[in-house]
Short mmCIF file of C-alpha atoms and ligand atoms in Angstrom, two decimals:
data_model
loop_
_atom_site.label_atom_id
_atom_site.label_comp_id
_atom_site.label_asym_id
_atom_site.label_seq_id
_atom_site.Cartn_x
_atom_site.Cartn_y
_atom_site.Cartn_z
CA MET A 30 0.04 -0.05 -0.11
CA SER A 31 1.09 3.31 -0.56
CA VAL A 32 2.15 6.42 1.81
CA GLY A 33 -0.11 9.18 1.86
CA SER A 34 0.40 12.60 3.18
CA VAL A 35 -0.74 15.56 5.42
CA ILE A 36 -1.83 18.36 4.64
CA LEU A 37 -1.90 21.63 7.66
CA VAL A 38 -4.43 23.64 6.86
CA GLY A 39 -5.49 27.01 8.56
CA ALA A 40 -9.04 27.32 8.63
CA GLY A 41 -9.10 30.91 9.66
CA PRO A 42 -10.60 32.44 12.71
CA GLY A 43 -14.25 31.21 12.11
CA ASP A 44 -15.47 32.77 9.42
CA PRO A 45 -16.10 30.41 6.82
CA GLY A 46 -15.61 32.73 3.52
CA LEU A 47 -12.03 33.35 5.28
CA LEU A 48 -11.18 29.76 4.45
CA THR A 49 -8.88 29.74 1.83
CA ARG A 50 -9.59 28.19 -1.92
CA LYS A 51 -6.68 26.10 -0.92
CA GLY A 52 -7.62 24.78 2.11
CA LEU A 53 -10.96 24.49 1.02
CA GLU A 54 -9.38 22.06 -2.10
CA ALA A 55 -8.13 20.19 0.46
CA LEU A 56 -10.41 19.54 2.40
CA ARG A 57 -12.44 18.69 -0.17
CA GLN A 58 -10.11 16.00 -1.25
CA ALA A 59 -9.51 14.59 2.10
CA GLU A 60 -10.12 10.71 3.73
CA VAL A 61 -9.25 11.77 7.39
CA VAL A 62 -9.84 15.42 8.73
CA VAL A 63 -8.20 15.86 12.24
CA PHE A 64 -9.83 18.66 13.26
CA ASP A 65 -9.11 21.40 16.80
CA ARG A 66 -11.92 23.09 18.84
CA LEU A 67 -11.26 25.94 17.37
CA VAL A 68 -12.79 25.72 13.68
CA GLY A 69 -16.24 26.35 13.90
CA PRO A 70 -19.15 24.30 12.80
CA ASP A 71 -19.57 26.41 9.04
CA ILE A 72 -16.34 24.98 8.18
CA LEU A 73 -16.74 21.67 9.05
CA SER A 74 -20.01 21.27 7.34
CA LEU A 75 -17.23 21.49 4.11
CA MET A 76 -15.99 18.48 5.25
CA PRO A 77 -16.58 15.62 2.62
CA GLU A 78 -19.23 13.38 3.79
CA ASN A 79 -17.39 9.98 4.19
CA ALA A 80 -14.21 11.23 5.36
CA GLU A 81 -13.03 9.67 8.65
CA LYS A 82 -13.36 12.50 11.14
CA ILE A 83 -11.50 13.26 14.54
CA ASP A 84 -12.07 15.98 16.69
CA VAL A 85 -9.48 16.20 18.86
CA GLY A 86 -10.54 19.52 20.92
CA LYS A 87 -12.15 17.50 22.72
CA GLN A 88 -12.68 13.52 24.67
CA ALA A 89 -15.37 11.88 26.61
CA SER A 90 -13.89 13.33 29.64
CA ASN A 91 -13.92 17.02 28.15
CA HIS A 92 -9.96 17.26 28.24
CA PRO A 93 -8.17 17.81 24.65
CA VAL A 94 -6.26 14.73 22.90
CA PRO A 95 -2.61 15.04 24.19
CA GLN A 96 -0.03 17.05 21.23
CA TYR A 97 2.24 13.54 22.08
CA ARG A 98 -1.25 11.87 21.01
CA ILE A 99 -2.13 14.02 17.83
CA ASN A 100 0.74 13.63 16.39
CA GLN A 101 0.32 10.13 15.96
CA ILE A 102 -2.86 9.93 14.47
CA LEU A 103 -1.69 12.34 11.17
CA LEU A 104 1.41 9.53 11.52
CA GLU A 105 -1.00 6.74 12.08
CA LYS A 106 -3.07 7.75 9.45
CA ALA A 107 -0.25 8.62 6.75
CA LEU A 108 0.79 4.84 7.01
CA GLU A 109 -2.24 4.18 6.16
CA GLY A 110 -1.87 5.28 2.65
CA LYS A 111 -4.69 8.19 3.22
CA ARG A 112 -5.03 11.65 2.29
CA VAL A 113 -4.77 13.39 5.82
CA VAL A 114 -5.89 17.08 6.55
CA ARG A 115 -5.05 18.49 9.66
CA LEU A 116 -6.85 21.50 10.21
CA LYS A 117 -6.37 24.52 12.55
CA GLY A 118 -7.29 27.02 13.83
CA GLY A 119 -6.59 30.57 12.37
CA ASP A 120 -2.81 30.05 10.53
CA PRO A 121 -1.50 27.11 11.53
CA PHE A 122 1.89 28.16 11.50
CA LEU A 123 1.49 30.94 14.65
CA PHE A 124 0.63 29.95 18.24
CA GLY A 125 -1.28 26.87 16.54
CA ARG A 126 1.30 24.00 17.31
CA GLY A 127 2.29 23.16 12.90
CA GLY A 128 5.92 22.59 13.46
CA GLU A 129 5.31 20.37 16.39
CA GLU A 130 2.86 18.14 14.12
CA LEU A 131 5.36 17.88 11.20
CA GLU A 132 8.00 17.09 13.29
CA LEU A 133 7.41 13.50 13.75
CA LEU A 134 5.91 13.54 9.82
CA LYS A 135 9.72 14.88 8.74
CA GLU A 136 11.62 11.58 11.02
CA ASN A 137 8.68 9.00 8.83
CA GLY A 138 9.73 10.46 5.57
CA ILE A 139 5.52 11.10 5.24
CA SER A 140 5.27 13.99 2.78
CA PHE A 141 3.22 16.80 4.31
CA GLU A 142 2.18 20.50 2.98
CA GLU A 143 1.17 23.66 4.73
CA VAL A 144 -1.70 25.98 3.47
CA PRO A 145 -1.54 29.24 5.62
CA GLY A 146 -4.89 30.15 7.42
CA VAL A 147 -5.91 33.67 7.98
CA THR A 148 -4.60 34.53 11.48
CA SER A 149 -7.35 35.37 14.21
CA ALA A 150 -4.84 37.94 15.40
CA LEU A 151 -5.17 40.22 12.25
CA SER A 152 -8.34 39.25 11.41
CA VAL A 153 -9.67 39.28 14.46
CA PRO A 154 -9.15 43.29 15.22
CA ALA A 155 -10.08 43.75 11.35
CA TYR A 156 -13.48 42.45 11.93
CA ALA A 157 -13.95 44.53 15.42
CA GLY A 158 -12.58 47.81 13.27
CA ILE A 159 -8.86 47.85 14.56
CA PRO A 160 -6.27 48.13 11.54
CA VAL A 161 -3.21 46.81 13.34
CA THR A 162 -1.03 48.90 12.30
CA HIS A 163 -1.75 53.03 11.27
CA ARG A 164 1.19 55.32 9.88
CA ASP A 165 -0.71 58.06 12.00
CA TYR A 166 -0.10 55.72 15.24
CA CYS A 167 2.52 52.90 14.35
CA SER A 168 4.82 51.33 13.00
CA SER A 169 4.99 47.83 14.01
CA VAL A 170 2.90 45.55 15.34
CA HIS A 171 3.56 42.46 17.89
CA ILE A 172 1.64 39.12 18.52
CA ILE A 173 2.44 37.59 22.17
CA THR A 174 1.24 34.86 23.29
CA GLY A 175 -0.74 35.22 26.95
CA HIS A 176 0.05 31.81 27.53
CA ALA A 177 2.71 30.00 29.35
CA LYS A 178 3.68 26.29 28.41
CA ALA A 179 2.27 23.86 31.54
CA GLY A 180 3.49 24.28 35.24
CA ALA A 181 5.45 27.90 33.70
CA GLU A 182 5.16 31.01 35.06
CA LEU A 183 4.12 33.60 31.90
CA LYS A 184 6.92 35.34 30.54
CA ILE A 185 6.70 38.59 28.92
CA ASP A 186 9.45 41.47 28.77
CA PHE A 187 7.28 43.95 29.28
CA ASP A 188 9.66 46.16 28.99
CA ALA A 189 10.63 45.49 25.12
CA LEU A 190 6.89 45.71 23.97
CA ARG A 191 6.83 49.24 26.00
CA ARG A 192 9.51 50.33 23.43
CA THR A 193 8.29 49.12 20.64
CA ASN A 194 5.64 51.85 20.65
CA GLY A 195 3.62 49.10 18.50
CA THR A 196 0.69 47.46 18.46
CA LEU A 197 0.42 44.61 20.50
CA VAL A 198 -1.57 41.36 20.25
CA PHE A 199 -1.86 39.23 22.57
CA LEU A 200 -3.69 35.66 21.68
CA MET A 201 -4.59 33.24 24.41
CA GLY A 202 -4.32 35.98 26.78
CA VAL A 203 -7.83 35.79 28.49
CA THR A 204 -7.10 34.30 31.63
CA ALA A 205 -4.00 36.17 32.11
CA LEU A 206 -5.31 39.78 31.10
CA PRO A 207 -4.56 41.19 34.74
CA LEU A 208 -1.20 40.19 34.91
CA ILE A 209 -0.61 41.52 31.43
CA CYS A 210 -2.16 44.54 31.91
CA LYS A 211 -0.24 45.05 35.06
CA GLY A 212 2.89 44.18 33.63
CA LEU A 213 2.72 46.74 30.88
CA LEU A 214 1.42 49.32 33.33
CA ASP A 215 4.28 48.76 35.57
CA ALA A 216 6.95 48.19 32.29
CA GLY A 217 5.97 52.31 32.20
CA MET A 218 2.70 52.92 29.63
CA ALA A 219 0.17 54.97 29.95
CA GLY A 220 -3.04 53.79 31.63
CA ASP A 221 -4.98 55.45 29.46
CA MET A 222 -3.32 53.80 26.62
CA PRO A 223 -6.06 52.42 24.29
CA ALA A 224 -6.89 48.79 24.79
CA ALA A 225 -9.34 46.12 23.34
CA VAL A 226 -10.79 42.53 23.55
CA ILE A 227 -12.85 40.94 21.25
CA GLU A 228 -14.49 37.64 21.92
CA ARG A 229 -15.44 35.32 18.92
CA GLY A 230 -14.03 37.34 16.72
CA THR A 231 -15.73 37.24 12.87
CA LEU A 232 -18.31 35.55 14.00
CA PRO A 233 -22.03 36.38 14.31
CA ARG A 234 -21.62 36.37 18.32
CA GLN A 235 -17.99 38.57 18.10
CA ARG A 236 -18.26 40.93 20.70
CA LYS A 237 -15.80 44.07 21.73
CA VAL A 238 -14.57 45.98 24.32
CA VAL A 239 -13.07 49.44 24.37
CA SER A 240 -11.35 50.64 27.05
CA THR A 241 -7.68 51.77 28.19
CA LEU A 242 -5.71 49.95 29.37
CA GLU A 243 -5.82 50.35 33.78
CA LYS A 244 -9.16 49.57 33.63
CA LEU A 245 -9.20 46.86 30.42
CA PRO A 246 -9.16 43.83 32.90
CA GLN A 247 -12.76 45.54 35.11
CA THR A 248 -14.04 45.99 31.87
CA ALA A 249 -13.74 42.87 30.56
CA GLN A 250 -14.92 40.80 33.59
CA GLU A 251 -17.72 43.31 33.55
CA ALA A 252 -18.81 42.45 30.15
CA ASN A 253 -18.17 38.29 31.16
CA ILE A 254 -15.54 37.86 28.58
CA VAL A 255 -14.51 34.34 27.46
CA SER A 256 -12.43 32.94 25.63
CA PRO A 257 -11.28 32.55 23.08
CA ALA A 258 -10.76 36.14 22.50
CA ILE A 259 -8.10 38.91 21.64
CA ILE A 260 -6.12 40.94 22.90
CA VAL A 261 -4.98 44.56 21.60
CA VAL A 262 -2.90 47.27 23.27
CA GLY A 263 -1.73 50.62 21.03
CA ARG A 264 -3.84 53.73 19.82
CA VAL A 265 -5.01 52.01 16.46
CA CYS A 266 -7.99 50.69 19.55
CA THR A 267 -8.81 54.54 18.98
CA LEU A 268 -10.11 53.91 15.63
CA SER A 269 -12.38 50.70 16.22
CA ASP A 270 -15.42 52.72 16.84
CA SER A 271 -15.58 54.71 13.30
CA PHE A 272 -13.83 51.96 11.42
CA ASP A 273 -16.51 48.73 12.82
CA TRP A 274 -18.24 47.96 9.71
CA PHE A 275 -18.94 44.60 11.25
CA ASP A 276 -21.25 45.08 14.23
CA HIS A 277 -23.22 47.70 12.14
CA LEU A 278 -24.62 44.92 9.83
CA PRO A 279 -27.37 45.18 9.85
CA LEU A 280 -28.63 41.35 10.66
CA LYS A 281 -25.53 41.11 13.35
CA GLY A 282 -25.27 38.81 16.08
CA ARG A 283 -29.84 38.11 14.61
CA GLU A 284 -29.99 33.82 15.25
CA ILE A 285 -32.00 32.73 12.07
CA ILE A 286 -32.68 29.10 11.40
CA VAL A 287 -33.76 28.60 8.01
CA THR A 288 -35.88 25.54 7.37
CA ARG A 289 -35.71 25.15 3.49
CA PRO A 290 -34.76 21.63 1.90
CA ALA A 291 -30.86 20.92 2.21
CA GLU A 292 -29.60 21.68 -1.59
CA ARG A 293 -31.52 24.93 -2.36
CA ASN A 294 -31.19 26.67 0.98
CA GLY A 295 -27.02 27.31 0.01
CA SER A 296 -28.16 31.13 -1.38
CA LEU A 297 -30.93 32.28 1.47
CA CYS A 298 -27.65 30.67 4.41
CA GLY A 299 -25.23 32.09 2.22
CA LYS A 300 -26.57 35.67 2.42
CA LEU A 301 -27.94 36.13 5.47
CA SER A 302 -24.53 35.43 7.26
CA ALA A 303 -22.80 37.66 5.22
CA LEU A 304 -25.72 40.37 6.62
CA GLY A 305 -23.71 39.18 9.13
CA ALA A 306 -26.77 36.69 10.96
CA SER A 307 -26.06 34.31 13.11
CA VAL A 308 -27.79 31.12 10.97
CA THR A 309 -29.18 27.56 11.33
CA ALA A 310 -29.29 25.46 8.55
CA TYR A 311 -32.21 23.86 9.60
CA PRO A 312 -33.23 21.00 6.67
CA CYS A 313 -36.40 19.82 8.14
CA ILE A 314 -37.85 18.87 4.74
CA ARG A 315 -36.57 17.22 1.53
CA THR A 316 -37.95 16.23 -1.46
CA ALA A 317 -37.83 12.53 -2.74
CA GLU A 318 -38.63 11.56 -6.47
CA ARG A 319 -40.67 8.44 -7.01
CA ALA A 320 -38.62 5.67 -8.02
CA ASP A 321 -41.77 4.54 -9.95
CA ASN A 322 -44.62 6.57 -10.97
CA PRO A 323 -47.24 5.47 -13.54
CA GLU A 324 -49.32 8.50 -12.70
CA LEU A 325 -46.97 10.39 -13.90
CA GLU A 326 -46.24 7.55 -17.03
CA GLY A 327 -49.36 7.57 -17.79
CA ALA A 328 -49.90 11.55 -17.87
CA ILE A 329 -47.08 12.06 -20.14
CA GLY A 330 -48.70 8.71 -22.78
CA LYS A 331 -51.57 11.27 -23.46
CA LEU A 332 -50.07 14.61 -23.21
CA ASN A 333 -51.89 15.94 -26.29
CA ASP A 334 -55.22 15.08 -24.33
CA TYR A 335 -54.32 18.77 -21.57
CA ARG A 336 -54.19 22.32 -22.93
CA TRP A 337 -51.92 23.01 -19.87
CA LEU A 338 -49.00 21.69 -17.72
CA VAL A 339 -48.24 23.21 -14.69
CA PHE A 340 -45.44 23.41 -12.29
CA THR A 341 -45.40 24.19 -8.18
CA SER A 342 -41.51 24.51 -7.43
CA PRO A 343 -38.23 24.10 -8.88
CA VAL A 344 -38.26 19.97 -8.64
CA GLY A 345 -41.24 19.35 -10.92
CA PRO A 346 -39.49 19.94 -14.27
CA GLY A 347 -36.57 17.62 -13.92
CA ILE A 348 -38.47 15.10 -12.54
CA PHE A 349 -41.03 15.56 -16.03
CA PHE A 350 -38.38 15.63 -18.14
CA LYS A 351 -36.71 12.75 -17.24
CA HIS A 352 -40.04 10.40 -17.45
CA LEU A 353 -40.45 12.25 -21.03
CA ARG A 354 -36.96 10.76 -21.94
CA LYS A 355 -37.77 7.52 -20.94
CA GLN A 356 -40.85 7.16 -23.62
CA HIS A 357 -38.16 8.75 -25.60
CA LYS A 358 -40.18 11.86 -26.19
CA ASP A 359 -38.85 15.20 -25.78
CA ALA A 360 -39.64 18.80 -26.01
CA ARG A 361 -41.22 18.78 -29.03
CA ALA A 362 -43.92 16.98 -27.24
CA LEU A 363 -45.59 19.88 -25.26
CA TRP A 364 -46.45 21.40 -28.96
CA ASN A 365 -49.86 21.55 -27.83
CA LEU A 366 -49.81 22.25 -24.15
CA LYS A 367 -49.53 26.26 -22.36
CA ILE A 368 -47.47 26.00 -19.35
CA ALA A 369 -47.32 27.87 -16.47
CA ALA A 370 -44.90 28.25 -13.90
CA ILE A 371 -45.01 29.53 -10.44
CA GLY A 372 -42.01 31.43 -10.49
CA PRO A 373 -38.99 32.57 -12.25
CA LYS A 374 -36.71 29.46 -10.69
CA THR A 375 -39.33 27.48 -11.96
CA ALA A 376 -39.38 29.20 -15.38
CA ALA A 377 -35.38 28.83 -15.24
CA GLU A 378 -35.73 25.55 -15.07
CA LEU A 379 -38.01 24.85 -17.29
CA GLU A 380 -35.35 26.95 -19.80
CA LYS A 381 -33.34 24.37 -19.74
CA PHE A 382 -34.93 21.89 -21.15
CA GLY A 383 -35.10 24.29 -23.95
CA VAL A 384 -39.44 25.50 -22.84
CA PHE A 385 -40.45 28.78 -22.21
CA ALA A 386 -43.49 29.56 -19.66
CA ASP A 387 -46.35 30.53 -20.94
CA LEU A 388 -47.46 32.11 -17.70
CA VAL A 389 -45.32 33.14 -14.13
CA PRO A 390 -48.04 35.09 -12.37
CA GLU A 391 -46.97 39.04 -10.82
CA THR A 392 -47.17 37.09 -7.25
CA TYR A 393 -44.81 33.86 -7.29
CA ASP A 394 -47.33 31.86 -4.59
CA SER A 395 -49.85 28.90 -5.43
CA ASP A 396 -52.65 31.33 -4.57
CA HIS A 397 -51.90 33.90 -7.44
CA LEU A 398 -51.46 30.71 -9.60
CA ALA A 399 -54.65 30.00 -9.26
CA GLN A 400 -56.40 33.15 -9.83
CA ALA A 401 -54.08 34.29 -13.15
CA MET A 402 -55.39 30.96 -13.96
CA ALA A 403 -59.21 31.31 -13.54
CA HIS A 404 -60.15 31.22 -17.14
CA VAL A 405 -58.03 28.72 -18.81
CA GLU A 406 -59.30 26.07 -21.21
CA GLY A 407 -58.16 22.42 -19.76
CA PRO A 408 -58.01 19.87 -19.27
CA VAL A 409 -54.83 21.30 -16.71
CA LEU A 410 -52.19 18.73 -15.73
CA LEU A 411 -50.51 19.47 -12.59
CA CYS A 412 -46.74 18.38 -12.03
CA ARG A 413 -46.03 18.77 -8.03
CA ALA A 414 -45.38 17.75 -4.54
CA SER A 415 -47.79 14.95 -3.40
CA GLU A 416 -48.49 17.20 -0.55
CA GLY A 417 -49.58 20.30 -2.66
CA SER A 418 -51.37 23.43 -1.37
CA ASP A 419 -55.47 22.87 -2.51
CA ALA A 420 -55.35 26.41 -4.16
CA LEU A 421 -55.60 25.02 -7.63
CA PRO A 422 -57.36 22.42 -7.49
CA LYS A 423 -59.50 23.98 -5.44
CA LEU A 424 -60.49 27.10 -7.80
CA PHE A 425 -60.04 23.93 -10.73
CA MET A 426 -62.83 22.12 -9.07
CA GLU A 427 -65.00 25.48 -9.15
CA LYS A 428 -64.26 26.65 -12.75
CA GLY A 429 -65.49 23.46 -13.59
CA ILE A 430 -61.72 22.73 -15.51
CA PRO A 431 -60.78 19.72 -15.72
CA PHE A 432 -57.09 18.71 -13.90
CA ALA A 433 -55.27 15.56 -13.57
CA ASP A 434 -52.93 16.35 -10.20
CA VAL A 435 -50.08 13.84 -10.62
CA ALA A 436 -47.65 13.78 -8.18
CA CYS A 437 -44.09 14.42 -9.55
CA TYR A 438 -42.37 13.88 -5.83
CA ASP A 439 -42.94 13.19 -2.30
CA THR A 440 -41.70 15.41 0.58
CA ILE A 441 -40.27 14.01 3.07
CA TYR A 442 -39.86 15.37 6.64
CA GLU A 443 -36.75 14.76 8.85
CA ALA A 444 -35.08 16.82 11.40
CA PRO A 445 -31.18 16.79 12.07
CA ASN A 446 -30.07 18.35 15.41
CA SER A 447 -32.98 19.59 16.79
CA ASP A 448 -31.38 20.06 20.61
CA SER A 449 -29.45 23.08 19.87
CA VAL A 450 -33.11 24.52 17.21
CA LYS A 451 -34.93 23.97 20.50
CA GLU A 452 -32.52 26.30 22.87
CA LEU A 453 -32.86 28.82 19.72
CA VAL A 454 -36.74 29.03 20.02
CA GLN A 455 -36.69 28.84 22.99
CA SER A 456 -34.67 32.64 23.20
CA GLY A 457 -37.40 33.78 20.55
CA ALA A 458 -35.10 33.02 17.03
CA ILE A 459 -36.44 34.28 13.02
CA VAL A 460 -37.82 31.32 11.19
CA THR A 461 -37.81 31.07 7.43
CA PHE A 462 -40.93 29.37 5.82
CA THR A 463 -40.82 29.33 2.19
CA SER A 464 -43.39 26.48 1.87
CA ALA A 465 -46.03 25.28 3.88
CA SER A 466 -44.83 21.72 3.79
CA THR A 467 -41.69 23.60 5.84
CA VAL A 468 -44.22 24.89 8.45
CA ARG A 469 -45.21 20.92 9.02
CA GLY A 470 -41.63 19.83 9.04
CA PHE A 471 -40.48 22.10 11.59
CA VAL A 472 -43.21 21.72 14.07
CA ARG A 473 -43.02 18.01 13.51
CA SER A 474 -39.43 17.98 14.85
CA LEU A 475 -40.06 19.95 17.95
CA PRO A 476 -43.57 18.05 19.86
CA ASP A 477 -44.17 19.99 22.79
CA THR A 478 -42.61 23.37 21.50
CA ASP A 479 -43.89 26.72 22.69
CA PHE A 480 -43.85 28.75 19.43
CA SER A 481 -44.90 32.04 20.68
CA LYS A 482 -41.19 33.81 20.99
CA ILE A 483 -40.23 33.08 17.47
CA VAL A 484 -40.63 35.39 14.29
CA GLY A 485 -41.55 32.69 11.32
CA CYS A 486 -40.94 35.18 8.02
CA CYS A 487 -42.78 33.57 5.70
CA ILE A 488 -42.78 33.11 1.61
CA GLY A 489 -46.83 33.06 0.22
CA ARG A 490 -49.94 33.36 2.13
CA GLN A 491 -50.85 29.99 2.69
CA THR A 492 -47.54 29.26 4.60
CA ALA A 493 -48.35 31.93 6.71
CA ALA A 494 -51.44 30.65 7.51
CA GLU A 495 -49.79 27.36 8.41
CA ALA A 496 -47.99 28.36 10.66
CA GLU A 497 -50.66 30.73 12.49
CA LYS A 498 -52.25 26.93 12.90
CA TYR A 499 -49.21 26.32 15.09
CA GLY A 500 -49.16 29.59 17.07
CA ILE A 501 -46.14 30.98 15.52
CA PRO A 502 -45.95 34.81 15.18
CA VAL A 503 -45.49 35.45 11.43
CA ARG A 504 -44.74 38.18 8.69
CA ILE A 505 -45.14 37.82 5.21
CA ALA A 506 -42.35 38.84 2.64
CA GLU A 507 -43.40 41.26 0.01
CA LYS A 508 -42.94 38.71 -3.05
CA ALA A 509 -42.20 35.58 -3.08
CA THR A 510 -38.19 36.09 -3.63
CA MET A 511 -35.49 35.25 -1.35
CA GLU A 512 -34.29 38.76 -1.62
CA SER A 513 -37.93 39.83 -0.03
CA LEU A 514 -37.58 37.63 2.63
CA ILE A 515 -34.59 38.92 3.35
CA ALA A 516 -36.29 42.25 3.27
CA CYS A 517 -38.75 41.24 5.27
CA ILE A 518 -36.78 39.79 7.89
CA LYS A 519 -35.24 42.92 7.94
CA GLY A 520 -37.64 44.52 8.59
CA VAL A 521 -38.49 42.33 12.22
CA TYR A 522 -36.35 44.54 13.97
N1 LIG B 624 -3.56 29.85 15.31
C1 LIG B 624 -4.27 30.22 15.31
C2 LIG B 624 -3.77 30.89 17.22
C3 LIG B 624 -4.22 29.97 18.32
S1 LIG B 624 -4.14 30.53 19.66
C4 LIG B 624 -4.24 32.21 14.39
O1 LIG B 624 -3.59 32.49 14.03
O2 LIG B 624 -5.72 32.04 14.79
C5 LIG B 624 -6.35 30.22 19.95
C6 LIG B 624 -5.87 31.93 20.61
O3 LIG B 624 -6.06 32.50 19.30
C7 LIG B 624 -7.20 32.01 20.93
O4 LIG B 624 -6.91 31.88 22.69
C8 LIG B 624 -7.50 33.24 21.09
O5 LIG B 624 -7.08 34.26 21.62
C9 LIG B 624 -7.69 33.83 19.26
N2 LIG B 624 -8.56 33.52 18.71
C10 LIG B 624 -8.61 32.17 17.51
N3 LIG B 624 -9.70 32.19 16.78
C11 LIG B 624 -10.49 33.19 18.02
C12 LIG B 624 -11.39 34.27 17.43
N4 LIG B 624 -12.09 33.93 16.21
N5 LIG B 624 -12.34 35.49 18.05
C13 LIG B 624 -11.21 35.69 18.77
N6 LIG B 624 -9.97 34.65 19.20
C14 LIG B 624 -9.61 34.41 18.23
#
């Protein structure tokens, strides 16, 4: 068996957007990923599903795996012939023991690479509006650990640090914060030297305290600042208020649960995160194509009997055309049909198969689609979920328009990690609902839960009506688009 390799990858400080492209590529190719406590959940979710994942940040006893053992794990996995990624917070070579981990590999002739990461030492101050250097204030920056080796005393040459007149950045310094400040004051640094602590930097729950060297330990304690946090001492800290862009993002720190199916929640989650929200992807439904679908096949077999073909979600066209192809037919089989799509995304799916929709309602939901179809000539073929809204069938029955309601796919309700979501629901998060089925999936996943504290931001009146049935206070997006849903969320605050 051939010997594997190890890539040390810097995961950055937490914001998944700060993982480098090279790091992401290495992660995607990994067969084994050995990761630390400081690597955020969004980055962990990028690991390949079938990769072996080894968490060395904590064990059952809650103690981290000792360093010598981590070194051994990397060696063992490489000797098994695996492509190993060692994923570390920030940059692996900056207070990350990256060097120590490479020594054993080097001794054993294992090939390795290092992918630098965005270090917290520079990026966390940046997200707090602190440029670590500025020509008007300083000409150097110094990065110092506030953590002593086990059993040893904290040995920092405070006098030398003071003389640099540069910006001082302390990592791992929360516990030693009083000692650090006292050391600098004793070395003669002015008590009113601006200083800051930033906790959980670059993440939606980032918090910062800006004060003076003299008062920082007290202010940080009052604010209950905990690790991981970065301490910055220097005049550049005065810029923090005017340059703070991150705290001013419109959804900064807001908790938002996104219930869309996993394959379609990416762009919404990404857009909300970019606005500063703390986003929890909670895909409690998924769509499943039916393996056998005699009903759909039958309908396709006599397409000429219909006048209209209707798709109510972007999932429908792909399934329809797959079955059409099975019968060795193509878009020409639709020559005699008019086609309706519930919205532009569905219409765009149709276009992939060379078909333009004849009708897309102005507001993209079933009610408006029904209204727009009130005077069509039947029969109508509805190609949609087995549990679709009743707006269209109801209208067709009222108007005496013949129709067939054919299930293209089923909605499967499922609920991953509902414990953490339960806590968010109790403390009052925003939950996005893009269809009545997402409401049902959400509610079913959280039995015996009081939903009165959350706000359900919904697409479509029917979705909102479903949410209200379970006591969820709702807001309705003006239009059935992601942009409008985001505007609706912004409006809650
Ligand atoms: N190699 C890492 C540092 C590891 S030492 C890097 O380059 O960033 C761990 C320390 O990094 C923590 O104690 C804290 O001081 C700092 N740190 C890492 N991520 C942080 C974050 N998101 N917010 C604040 N401090 C962070």
